[in-house]
Every structure is written in C-alpha cells, then in structure tokens.
Amino acid sequence: QHSAGARYKAHRKHVFGLRGLFPQRSKPARSLPDPAAFRFLKFALYLHYIFHLSHQMKQYRGLQIHQIDIFRTNDLIHNEPGRYVTIEFSSLNDHDERDNAAEVVCDVLKQMLNQPFEKILVVGLGNQNVTADSLGPDTAAKVLVNAHLSEDVRGKSPQIAVIAPGVMGQTGIETAKIVRSICQSEDFDVVIAIDALATKSLKRINHMIQISDTGIHPGSGVKNKRMGLNEKTLGVKVIS
C-alpha cells in the first residue's frame, strides 16, 4: 500500500522521466574553466609579467581596434611606455568605412587628450616632395587654423595652429628643436604630430592608423636616428 506522497513520486517519474522537472538535490558538479578562456588568461599574464604590457582587441564602428599599454621598457620591447592604439580597416575607398575610420580617430584622440586644451599645435612631419612621406604635410594643410583669430570670432573653440617644418635634409635643423622653440614661444599646451609610418608588410599600407600618447621619432622607420618629439623633449604632452 502506497501513501499519497509515494503515488505522486511514481506519477512524476512516469510523466516527466526518471528525475522529472524537479530533480533531487545532489552535490553540485565542479565546473572546469573554458579552455579558450584559460589560454587567453595565460597569454595575458604572460604579456603582463614578461613583456610588461597588456593587449586589448575590440570591434568599434565595424573596425577592429588594438590597444596596447606598455608599462615599462625592457630588452624585448623597445617602445616607450604608454598607450598605442591601432585602427584596422579594409579600404578607405569605401565611403562608409572612411567615415567610420574618421569617427574612430576622433574618439581615440579625445580619450588620449583626456581634457580640454586651450592651445594646440598640429605638426605635419615628413617631406612633401616625396609621396610616401607626405602624409604629415598634406594632412596639416587641411587643418582649419584659428589661433590668429580673436576670441569673439573663435568662440569657445581651442586655439589651433599648424606647422609643417619639413625634414632635416631640407632645413639642416632638428625638427624637434623647431617644434620646441615654437612651443616655448607660443605656450602651446599639447602637440599633435602626424607622420607616415614604415612597415614591413605591404598589407598594412593604407589599412592601418596608429595613435599613441608617447610621441614619435621622425625618421626612425628608415633608420635615421633623430631627436624625438615627446613630452620630455618638448615640455608638453604629445599625441602622434
């Protein structure tokens, strides 16, 4: 003879299977870490403790963005400590992708500037007479300058000035010394330097933009050891 409770259990097993919708309590199963997540964590720790850097990758506005933070220099990584953001895109011939790339560059610059500045100097590095090295001067020529305008005309916009100092082979003067003299005489708060970067891969040409808060060494991509444009040499924050 079965009690009401026993009859209910038998009915539940018959309708819902062996355990039914309300399985009996048991010891929780020990969950193992996801192998892919474990490998990623191991790799992140390896980067942090061996190379003293971190790497983050994300998709933003349809573009792939790599952010590398270098905490200190070592024998393996010779870049200056700071943040390096690389923006990848497939083609600037596509109107939508070009607009997205421009928006991403603006957003990254805002993050790196991190605060409003009153006086900004844009420096177009490179040789305008050489196509592969003319990115800096060509971009500087398209920047709207307003440092010469009065505050009534300029409004709340920061003062923006532009210079394309050329290369040492044209002027005979270190580019960093020219920019430093201008920063000291005009009291600029920040320098935004634009230059073409060298690469070992043809796939990267016209498909990447790199932005960093560590400054830049003009000519370093072609083994020309020149004075760097950075906060140490110029005395102001440098975004390149």
mmCIF file of N, CA, C and O in Angstrom, residues 144-236:
data_model
loop_
_atom_site.group_PDB
_atom_site.id
_atom_site.type_symbol
_atom_site.label_atom_id
_atom_site.label_comp_id
_atom_site.label_asym_id
_atom_site.label_seq_id
_atom_site.Cartn_x
_atom_site.Cartn_y
_atom_site.Cartn_z
ATOM 1 N N LEU A 144 41.974 73.237 -40.148
ATOM 2 C CA LEU A 144 41.464 74.600 -40.042
ATOM 3 C C LEU A 144 42.136 75.307 -38.868
ATOM 4 O O LEU A 144 41.958 74.905 -37.715
ATOM 5 N N VAL A 145 42.912 76.353 -39.152
ATOM 6 C CA VAL A 145 43.616 77.088 -38.097
ATOM 7 C C VAL A 145 42.776 78.279 -37.647
ATOM 8 O O VAL A 145 42.035 78.872 -38.435
ATOM 9 N N ASN A 146 42.890 78.571 -36.350
ATOM 10 C CA ASN A 146 42.138 79.713 -35.810
ATOM 11 C C ASN A 146 42.897 80.458 -34.725
ATOM 12 O O ASN A 146 42.337 81.325 -34.061
ATOM 13 N N ALA A 147 44.171 80.094 -34.526
ATOM 14 C CA ALA A 147 44.944 80.726 -33.445
ATOM 15 C C ALA A 147 45.138 82.213 -33.673
ATOM 16 O O ALA A 147 45.393 82.969 -32.722
ATOM 17 N N HIS A 148 45.026 82.647 -34.915
ATOM 18 C CA HIS A 148 45.218 84.064 -35.238
ATOM 19 C C HIS A 148 43.930 84.873 -35.074
ATOM 20 O O HIS A 148 43.957 86.103 -35.176
ATOM 21 N N LEU A 149 42.819 84.191 -34.805
ATOM 22 C CA LEU A 149 41.541 84.876 -34.687
ATOM 23 C C LEU A 149 41.289 85.309 -33.245
ATOM 24 O O LEU A 149 41.795 84.704 -32.297
ATOM 25 N N SER A 150 40.494 86.344 -33.087
ATOM 26 C CA SER A 150 40.155 86.817 -31.742
ATOM 27 C C SER A 150 39.170 85.860 -31.088
ATOM 28 O O SER A 150 38.526 85.043 -31.755
ATOM 29 N N GLU A 151 39.032 85.971 -29.793
ATOM 30 C CA GLU A 151 38.128 85.085 -29.055
ATOM 31 C C GLU A 151 36.678 85.321 -29.457
ATOM 32 O O GLU A 151 35.861 84.392 -29.431
ATOM 33 N N ASP A 152 36.335 86.538 -29.857
ATOM 34 C CA ASP A 152 34.971 86.826 -30.296
ATOM 35 C C ASP A 152 34.625 86.041 -31.559
ATOM 36 O O ASP A 152 33.487 85.598 -31.735
ATOM 37 N N VAL A 153 35.609 85.889 -32.427
ATOM 38 C CA VAL A 153 35.387 85.153 -33.672
ATOM 39 C C VAL A 153 35.510 83.647 -33.446
ATOM 40 O O VAL A 153 34.735 82.850 -33.975
ATOM 41 N N ARG A 154 36.495 83.265 -32.636
ATOM 42 C CA ARG A 154 36.792 81.849 -32.399
ATOM 43 C C ARG A 154 35.770 81.186 -31.504
ATOM 44 O O ARG A 154 35.510 79.984 -31.589
ATOM 45 N N GLY A 155 35.168 81.951 -30.594
ATOM 46 C CA GLY A 155 34.209 81.389 -29.662
ATOM 47 C C GLY A 155 34.900 80.550 -28.597
ATOM 48 O O GLY A 155 35.991 80.879 -28.133
ATOM 49 N N LYS A 156 34.298 79.425 -28.248
ATOM 50 C CA LYS A 156 34.848 78.556 -27.216
ATOM 51 C C LYS A 156 35.825 77.509 -27.758
ATOM 52 O O LYS A 156 36.336 76.685 -27.005
ATOM 53 N N SER A 157 36.073 77.542 -29.053
ATOM 54 C CA SER A 157 36.992 76.564 -29.643
ATOM 55 C C SER A 157 38.420 76.830 -29.181
ATOM 56 O O SER A 157 38.809 77.980 -28.957
ATOM 57 N N PRO A 158 39.233 75.791 -29.026
ATOM 58 C CA PRO A 158 40.629 75.991 -28.653
ATOM 59 C C PRO A 158 41.412 76.647 -29.787
ATOM 60 O O PRO A 158 41.011 76.578 -30.958
ATOM 61 N N GLN A 159 42.506 77.285 -29.452
ATOM 62 C CA GLN A 159 43.367 77.878 -30.465
ATOM 63 C C GLN A 159 44.168 76.766 -31.147
ATOM 64 O O GLN A 159 44.862 76.007 -30.487
ATOM 65 N N ILE A 160 44.070 76.706 -32.452
ATOM 66 C CA ILE A 160 44.752 75.659 -33.214
ATOM 67 C C ILE A 160 45.699 76.312 -34.216
ATOM 68 O O ILE A 160 45.288 77.146 -35.026
ATOM 69 N N ALA A 161 46.955 75.913 -34.153
ATOM 70 C CA ALA A 161 47.963 76.378 -35.095
ATOM 71 C C ALA A 161 48.592 75.180 -35.774
ATOM 72 O O ALA A 161 48.564 74.059 -35.241
ATOM 73 N N VAL A 162 49.163 75.391 -36.958
ATOM 74 C CA VAL A 162 49.711 74.298 -37.758
ATOM 75 C C VAL A 162 51.092 74.686 -38.268
ATOM 76 O O VAL A 162 51.342 75.848 -38.610
ATOM 77 N N ILE A 163 51.970 73.687 -38.317
ATOM 78 C CA ILE A 163 53.282 73.876 -38.927
ATOM 79 C C ILE A 163 53.703 72.592 -39.625
ATOM 80 O O ILE A 163 53.422 71.491 -39.130
ATOM 81 N N ALA A 164 54.348 72.741 -40.770
ATOM 82 C CA ALA A 164 54.946 71.616 -41.492
ATOM 83 C C ALA A 164 56.433 71.954 -41.657
ATOM 84 O O ALA A 164 56.837 72.578 -42.643
ATOM 85 N N PRO A 165 57.268 71.571 -40.683
ATOM 86 C CA PRO A 165 58.658 72.025 -40.656
ATOM 87 C C PRO A 165 59.577 71.344 -41.650
ATOM 88 O O PRO A 165 60.767 71.683 -41.724
ATOM 89 N N GLY A 166 59.075 70.391 -42.431
ATOM 90 C CA GLY A 166 59.937 69.682 -43.357
ATOM 91 C C GLY A 166 60.812 68.665 -42.642
ATOM 92 O O GLY A 166 60.543 68.281 -41.500
ATOM 93 N N VAL A 167 61.879 68.250 -43.306
ATOM 94 C CA VAL A 167 62.802 67.268 -42.726
ATOM 95 C C VAL A 167 64.175 67.907 -42.586
ATOM 96 O O VAL A 167 64.471 68.943 -43.181
ATOM 97 N N MET A 168 65.017 67.257 -41.800
ATOM 98 C CA MET A 168 66.331 67.825 -41.508
ATOM 99 C C MET A 168 67.177 67.985 -42.774
ATOM 100 O O MET A 168 68.003 68.895 -42.868
ATOM 101 N N GLY A 169 66.950 67.116 -43.751
ATOM 102 C CA GLY A 169 67.688 67.238 -45.010
ATOM 103 C C GLY A 169 67.340 68.498 -45.773
ATOM 104 O O GLY A 169 68.114 68.943 -46.630
ATOM 105 N N GLN A 170 66.180 69.102 -45.476
ATOM 106 C CA GLN A 170 65.758 70.336 -46.134
ATOM 107 C C GLN A 170 66.141 71.575 -45.339
ATOM 108 O O GLN A 170 66.459 72.617 -45.915
ATOM 109 N N THR A 171 66.081 71.468 -44.014
ATOM 110 C CA THR A 171 66.293 72.644 -43.157
ATOM 111 C C THR A 171 67.661 72.676 -42.496
ATOM 112 O O THR A 171 68.149 73.747 -42.149
ATOM 113 N N GLY A 172 68.267 71.506 -42.293
ATOM 114 C CA GLY A 172 69.527 71.445 -41.575
ATOM 115 C C GLY A 172 69.365 71.579 -40.071
ATOM 116 O O GLY A 172 70.347 71.675 -39.333
ATOM 117 N N ILE A 173 68.116 71.576 -39.603
ATOM 118 C CA ILE A 173 67.821 71.740 -38.177
ATOM 119 C C ILE A 173 66.973 70.560 -37.717
ATOM 120 O O ILE A 173 66.078 70.107 -38.445
ATOM 121 N N GLU A 174 67.257 70.082 -36.507
ATOM 122 C CA GLU A 174 66.423 69.023 -35.933
ATOM 123 C C GLU A 174 64.975 69.495 -35.860
ATOM 124 O O GLU A 174 64.685 70.573 -35.336
ATOM 125 N N THR A 175 64.063 68.672 -36.383
ATOM 126 C CA THR A 175 62.638 69.032 -36.361
ATOM 127 C C THR A 175 62.141 69.252 -34.943
ATOM 128 O O THR A 175 61.358 70.180 -34.682
ATOM 129 N N ALA A 176 62.613 68.433 -34.006
ATOM 130 C CA ALA A 176 62.176 68.571 -32.614
ATOM 131 C C ALA A 176 62.589 69.917 -32.035
ATOM 132 O O ALA A 176 61.863 70.505 -31.228
ATOM 133 N N LYS A 177 63.740 70.438 -32.445
ATOM 134 C CA LYS A 177 64.189 71.748 -31.944
ATOM 135 C C LYS A 177 63.317 72.875 -32.493
ATOM 136 O O LYS A 177 63.027 73.850 -31.784
ATOM 137 N N ILE A 178 62.893 72.739 -33.754
ATOM 138 C CA ILE A 178 61.997 73.744 -34.333
ATOM 139 C C ILE A 178 60.673 73.766 -33.581
ATOM 140 O O ILE A 178 60.162 74.827 -33.193
ATOM 141 N N VAL A 179 60.111 72.567 -33.368
ATOM 142 C CA VAL A 179 58.821 72.475 -32.678
ATOM 143 C C VAL A 179 58.950 72.934 -31.239
ATOM 144 O O VAL A 179 58.062 73.622 -30.709
ATOM 145 N N ARG A 180 60.054 72.588 -30.574
ATOM 146 C CA ARG A 180 60.249 73.006 -29.180
ATOM 147 C C ARG A 180 60.316 74.516 -29.061
ATOM 148 O O ARG A 180 59.732 75.110 -28.142
ATOM 149 N N SER A 181 60.992 75.171 -29.989
ATOM 150 C CA SER A 181 61.088 76.636 -29.963
ATOM 151 C C SER A 181 59.715 77.282 -30.110
ATOM 152 O O SER A 181 59.397 78.262 -29.419
ATOM 153 N N ILE A 182 58.894 76.710 -30.993
ATOM 154 C CA ILE A 182 57.545 77.254 -31.197
ATOM 155 C C ILE A 182 56.700 77.042 -29.946
ATOM 156 O O ILE A 182 55.962 77.946 -29.521
ATOM 157 N N CYS A 183 56.790 75.855 -29.339
ATOM 158 C CA CYS A 183 56.012 75.571 -28.122
ATOM 159 C C CYS A 183 56.399 76.520 -26.994
ATOM 160 O O CYS A 183 55.534 76.991 -26.242
ATOM 161 N N GLN A 184 57.686 76.824 -26.866
ATOM 162 C CA GLN A 184 58.148 77.697 -25.801
ATOM 163 C C GLN A 184 57.740 79.146 -26.040
ATOM 164 O O GLN A 184 57.354 79.856 -25.093
ATOM 165 N N SER A 185 57.787 79.587 -27.288
ATOM 166 C CA SER A 185 57.468 80.995 -27.581
ATOM 167 C C SER A 185 55.968 81.265 -27.584
ATOM 168 O O SER A 185 55.535 82.368 -27.235
ATOM 169 N N GLU A 186 55.173 80.248 -27.950
ATOM 170 C CA GLU A 186 53.727 80.449 -28.066
ATOM 171 C C GLU A 186 52.938 79.788 -26.939
ATOM 172 O O GLU A 186 51.711 79.905 -26.903
ATOM 173 N N ASP A 187 53.610 79.092 -26.035
ATOM 174 C CA ASP A 187 52.958 78.468 -24.869
ATOM 175 C C ASP A 187 51.837 77.504 -25.262
ATOM 176 O O ASP A 187 50.724 77.571 -24.729
ATOM 177 N N PHE A 188 52.127 76.597 -26.169
ATOM 178 C CA PHE A 188 51.137 75.587 -26.528
ATOM 179 C C PHE A 188 51.011 74.558 -25.404
ATOM 180 O O PHE A 188 51.970 74.268 -24.692
ATOM 181 N N ASP A 189 49.810 74.004 -25.275
ATOM 182 C CA ASP A 189 49.523 73.036 -24.213
ATOM 183 C C ASP A 189 49.771 71.598 -24.661
ATOM 184 O O ASP A 189 50.095 70.730 -23.847
ATOM 185 N N VAL A 190 49.585 71.328 -25.951
ATOM 186 C CA VAL A 190 49.705 69.964 -26.456
ATOM 187 C C VAL A 190 50.102 70.022 -27.929
ATOM 188 O O VAL A 190 49.764 70.971 -28.646
ATOM 189 N N VAL A 191 50.827 68.992 -28.358
ATOM 190 C CA VAL A 191 51.237 68.856 -29.757
ATOM 191 C C VAL A 191 50.619 67.591 -30.327
ATOM 192 O O VAL A 191 50.678 66.525 -29.705
ATOM 193 N N ILE A 192 50.018 67.714 -31.503
ATOM 194 C CA ILE A 192 49.520 66.546 -32.239
ATOM 195 C C ILE A 192 50.389 66.405 -33.480
ATOM 196 O O ILE A 192 50.344 67.245 -34.382
ATOM 197 N N ALA A 193 51.208 65.361 -33.500
ATOM 198 C CA ALA A 193 52.146 65.140 -34.596
ATOM 199 C C ALA A 193 51.607 64.077 -35.551
ATOM 200 O O ALA A 193 51.118 63.033 -35.113
ATOM 201 N N ILE A 194 51.706 64.356 -36.850
ATOM 202 C CA ILE A 194 51.192 63.449 -37.880
ATOM 203 C C ILE A 194 52.352 63.057 -38.791
ATOM 204 O O ILE A 194 53.064 63.920 -39.296
ATOM 205 N N ASP A 195 52.517 61.762 -38.997
ATOM 206 C CA ASP A 195 53.627 61.288 -39.815
ATOM 207 C C ASP A 195 53.255 59.959 -40.460
ATOM 208 O O ASP A 195 52.376 59.238 -39.961
ATOM 209 N N ALA A 196 53.919 59.644 -41.565
ATOM 210 C CA ALA A 196 53.750 58.336 -42.201
ATOM 211 C C ALA A 196 54.657 57.335 -41.502
ATOM 212 O O ALA A 196 55.818 57.636 -41.215
ATOM 213 N N LEU A 197 54.123 56.149 -41.206
ATOM 214 C CA LEU A 197 54.885 55.119 -40.526
ATOM 215 C C LEU A 197 55.422 54.102 -41.519
ATOM 216 O O LEU A 197 54.791 53.830 -42.537
ATOM 217 N N ALA A 198 56.588 53.558 -41.224
ATOM 218 C CA ALA A 198 57.165 52.491 -42.045
ATOM 219 C C ALA A 198 56.588 51.153 -41.609
ATOM 220 O O ALA A 198 56.188 50.979 -40.456
ATOM 221 N N THR A 199 56.532 50.206 -42.531
ATOM 222 C CA THR A 199 56.015 48.877 -42.220
ATOM 223 C C THR A 199 56.771 47.829 -43.020
ATOM 224 O O THR A 199 57.290 48.110 -44.109
ATOM 225 N N LYS A 200 56.843 46.623 -42.469
ATOM 226 C CA LYS A 200 57.477 45.506 -43.163
ATOM 227 C C LYS A 200 56.488 44.723 -44.016
ATOM 228 O O LYS A 200 56.888 43.836 -44.766
ATOM 229 N N SER A 201 55.199 45.033 -43.896
ATOM 230 C CA SER A 201 54.160 44.291 -44.608
ATOM 231 C C SER A 201 53.386 45.214 -45.535
ATOM 232 O O SER A 201 52.865 46.255 -45.096
ATOM 233 N N LEU A 202 53.282 44.831 -46.801
ATOM 234 C CA LEU A 202 52.515 45.620 -47.758
ATOM 235 C C LEU A 202 51.031 45.625 -47.421
ATOM 236 O O LEU A 202 50.303 46.551 -47.803
ATOM 237 N N LYS A 203 50.560 44.603 -46.696
ATOM 238 C CA LYS A 203 49.151 44.513 -46.345
ATOM 239 C C LYS A 203 48.722 45.631 -45.408
ATOM 240 O O LYS A 203 47.533 45.914 -45.274
ATOM 241 N N ARG A 204 49.671 46.245 -44.716
ATOM 242 C CA ARG A 204 49.337 47.295 -43.759
ATOM 243 C C ARG A 204 49.247 48.684 -44.392
ATOM 244 O O ARG A 204 48.723 49.606 -43.777
ATOM 245 N N ILE A 205 49.797 48.826 -45.589
ATOM 246 C CA ILE A 205 49.810 50.144 -46.224
ATOM 247 C C ILE A 205 48.385 50.568 -46.566
ATOM 248 O O ILE A 205 47.644 49.841 -47.222
ATOM 249 N N ASN A 206 48.011 51.734 -46.099
ATOM 250 C CA ASN A 206 46.670 52.291 -46.327
ATOM 251 C C ASN A 206 45.570 51.470 -45.682
ATOM 252 O O ASN A 206 44.407 51.535 -46.082
ATOM 253 N N HIS A 207 45.943 50.654 -44.685
ATOM 254 C CA HIS A 207 44.949 49.847 -43.979
ATOM 255 C C HIS A 207 45.056 49.991 -42.467
ATOM 256 O O HIS A 207 44.349 49.285 -41.746
ATOM 257 N N MET A 208 45.914 50.854 -41.980
ATOM 258 C CA MET A 208 46.106 50.997 -40.538
ATOM 259 C C MET A 208 46.409 52.444 -40.169
ATOM 260 O O MET A 208 47.080 53.158 -40.916
ATOM 261 N N ILE A 209 45.916 52.832 -39.007
ATOM 262 C CA ILE A 209 46.256 54.113 -38.393
ATOM 263 C C ILE A 209 46.657 53.824 -36.952
ATOM 264 O O ILE A 209 45.927 53.136 -36.240
ATOM 265 N N GLN A 210 47.806 54.319 -36.551
ATOM 266 C CA GLN A 210 48.255 54.122 -35.173
ATOM 267 C C GLN A 210 48.321 55.465 -34.456
ATOM 268 O O GLN A 210 48.859 56.436 -34.993
ATOM 269 N N ILE A 211 47.778 55.487 -33.244
ATOM 270 C CA ILE A 211 47.779 56.698 -32.416
ATOM 271 C C ILE A 211 48.385 56.343 -31.062
ATOM 272 O O ILE A 211 48.042 55.320 -30.477
ATOM 273 N N SER A 212 49.288 57.192 -30.575
ATOM 274 C CA SER A 212 49.923 56.914 -29.283
ATOM 275 C C SER A 212 50.092 58.215 -28.507
ATOM 276 O O SER A 212 50.053 59.309 -29.078
ATOM 277 N N ASP A 213 50.278 58.063 -27.198
ATOM 278 C CA ASP A 213 50.499 59.231 -26.344
ATOM 279 C C ASP A 213 51.958 59.324 -25.898
ATOM 280 O O ASP A 213 52.271 59.977 -24.911
ATOM 281 N N THR A 214 52.847 58.668 -26.642
ATOM 282 C CA THR A 214 54.261 58.624 -26.268
ATOM 283 C C THR A 214 55.141 59.505 -27.147
ATOM 284 O O THR A 214 56.354 59.565 -26.948
ATOM 285 N N GLY A 215 54.542 60.160 -28.148
ATOM 286 C CA GLY A 215 55.345 60.954 -29.073
ATOM 287 C C GLY A 215 55.840 60.126 -30.239
ATOM 288 O O GLY A 215 55.365 59.013 -30.490
ATOM 289 N N ILE A 216 56.838 60.656 -30.951
ATOM 290 C CA ILE A 216 57.313 59.995 -32.160
ATOM 291 C C ILE A 216 58.751 60.408 -32.422
ATOM 292 O O ILE A 216 59.198 61.493 -32.033
ATOM 293 N N HIS A 217 59.500 59.512 -33.088
ATOM 294 C CA HIS A 217 60.873 59.788 -33.501
ATOM 295 C C HIS A 217 60.896 59.889 -35.026
ATOM 296 O O HIS A 217 60.850 58.858 -35.707
ATOM 297 N N PRO A 218 60.943 61.096 -35.584
ATOM 298 C CA PRO A 218 60.944 61.237 -37.046
ATOM 299 C C PRO A 218 62.133 60.510 -37.676
ATOM 300 O O PRO A 218 63.266 60.606 -37.202
ATOM 301 N N GLY A 219 61.856 59.776 -38.752
ATOM 302 C CA GLY A 219 62.919 59.088 -39.473
ATOM 303 C C GLY A 219 63.330 57.752 -38.916
ATOM 304 O O GLY A 219 64.143 57.045 -39.514
ATOM 305 N N SER A 220 62.767 57.364 -37.773
ATOM 306 C CA SER A 220 63.191 56.104 -37.149
ATOM 307 C C SER A 220 62.812 54.901 -37.991
ATOM 308 O O SER A 220 63.466 53.854 -37.930
ATOM 309 N N GLY A 221 61.755 55.020 -38.806
ATOM 310 C CA GLY A 221 61.338 53.904 -39.639
ATOM 311 C C GLY A 221 62.332 53.569 -40.736
ATOM 312 O O GLY A 221 62.327 52.465 -41.268
ATOM 313 N N VAL A 222 63.189 54.525 -41.111
ATOM 314 C CA VAL A 222 64.209 54.288 -42.138
ATOM 315 C C VAL A 222 65.605 54.413 -41.534
ATOM 316 O O VAL A 222 66.567 54.784 -42.195
ATOM 317 N N LYS A 223 65.691 54.113 -40.231
ATOM 318 C CA LYS A 223 66.961 54.026 -39.513
ATOM 319 C C LYS A 223 67.675 55.376 -39.364
ATOM 320 O O LYS A 223 68.888 55.413 -39.168
ATOM 321 N N ASN A 224 66.939 56.475 -39.456
ATOM 322 C CA ASN A 224 67.522 57.786 -39.176
ATOM 323 C C ASN A 224 67.287 58.109 -37.707
ATOM 324 O O ASN A 224 66.149 58.270 -37.273
ATOM 325 N N LYS A 225 68.350 58.212 -36.963
ATOM 326 C CA LYS A 225 68.227 58.448 -35.529
ATOM 327 C C LYS A 225 68.153 59.946 -35.276
ATOM 328 O O LYS A 225 69.166 60.639 -35.228
ATOM 329 N N ARG A 226 66.941 60.435 -35.123
ATOM 330 C CA ARG A 226 66.714 61.856 -34.920
ATOM 331 C C ARG A 226 66.168 62.094 -33.512
ATOM 332 O O ARG A 226 65.698 61.185 -32.838
ATOM 333 N N MET A 227 66.193 63.334 -33.096
ATOM 334 C CA MET A 227 65.667 63.741 -31.793
ATOM 335 C C MET A 227 64.153 63.536 -31.783
ATOM 336 O O MET A 227 63.454 63.927 -32.714
ATOM 337 N N GLY A 228 63.645 62.900 -30.745
ATOM 338 C CA GLY A 228 62.230 62.580 -30.677
ATOM 339 C C GLY A 228 61.359 63.762 -30.310
ATOM 340 O O GLY A 228 61.811 64.725 -29.672
ATOM 341 N N LEU A 229 60.103 63.693 -30.737
ATOM 342 C CA LEU A 229 59.095 64.665 -30.313
ATOM 343 C C LEU A 229 58.264 63.995 -29.234
ATOM 344 O O LEU A 229 57.403 63.154 -29.520
ATOM 345 N N ASN A 230 58.516 64.317 -27.986
ATOM 346 C CA ASN A 230 57.783 63.752 -26.873
ATOM 347 C C ASN A 230 57.731 64.769 -25.740
ATOM 348 O O ASN A 230 58.276 65.882 -25.854
ATOM 349 N N GLU A 231 57.069 64.381 -24.680
ATOM 350 C CA GLU A 231 56.892 65.319 -23.567
ATOM 351 C C GLU A 231 58.226 65.700 -22.929
ATOM 352 O O GLU A 231 58.396 66.822 -22.439
ATOM 353 N N LYS A 232 59.184 64.798 -22.976
ATOM 354 C CA LYS A 232 60.492 65.076 -22.376
ATOM 355 C C LYS A 232 61.262 66.129 -23.169
ATOM 356 O O LYS A 232 61.906 67.017 -22.590
ATOM 357 N N THR A 233 61.203 66.067 -24.499
ATOM 358 C CA THR A 233 61.968 66.998 -25.329
ATOM 359 C C THR A 233 61.240 68.315 -25.573
ATOM 360 O O THR A 233 61.874 69.359 -25.708
ATOM 361 N N LEU A 234 59.914 68.261 -25.645
ATOM 362 C CA LEU A 234 59.145 69.472 -25.955
ATOM 363 C C LEU A 234 58.588 70.171 -24.735
ATOM 364 O O LEU A 234 58.251 71.355 -24.794
ATOM 365 N N GLY A 235 58.457 69.442 -23.638
ATOM 366 C CA GLY A 235 57.919 70.048 -22.419
ATOM 367 C C GLY A 235 56.409 70.109 -22.386
ATOM 368 O O GLY A 235 55.834 70.667 -21.440
ATOM 369 N N VAL A 236 55.729 69.530 -23.379
ATOM 370 C CA VAL A 236 54.264 69.479 -23.404
ATOM 371 C C VAL A 236 53.834 68.079 -23.821
ATOM 372 O O VAL A 236 54.622 67.295 -24.373
#
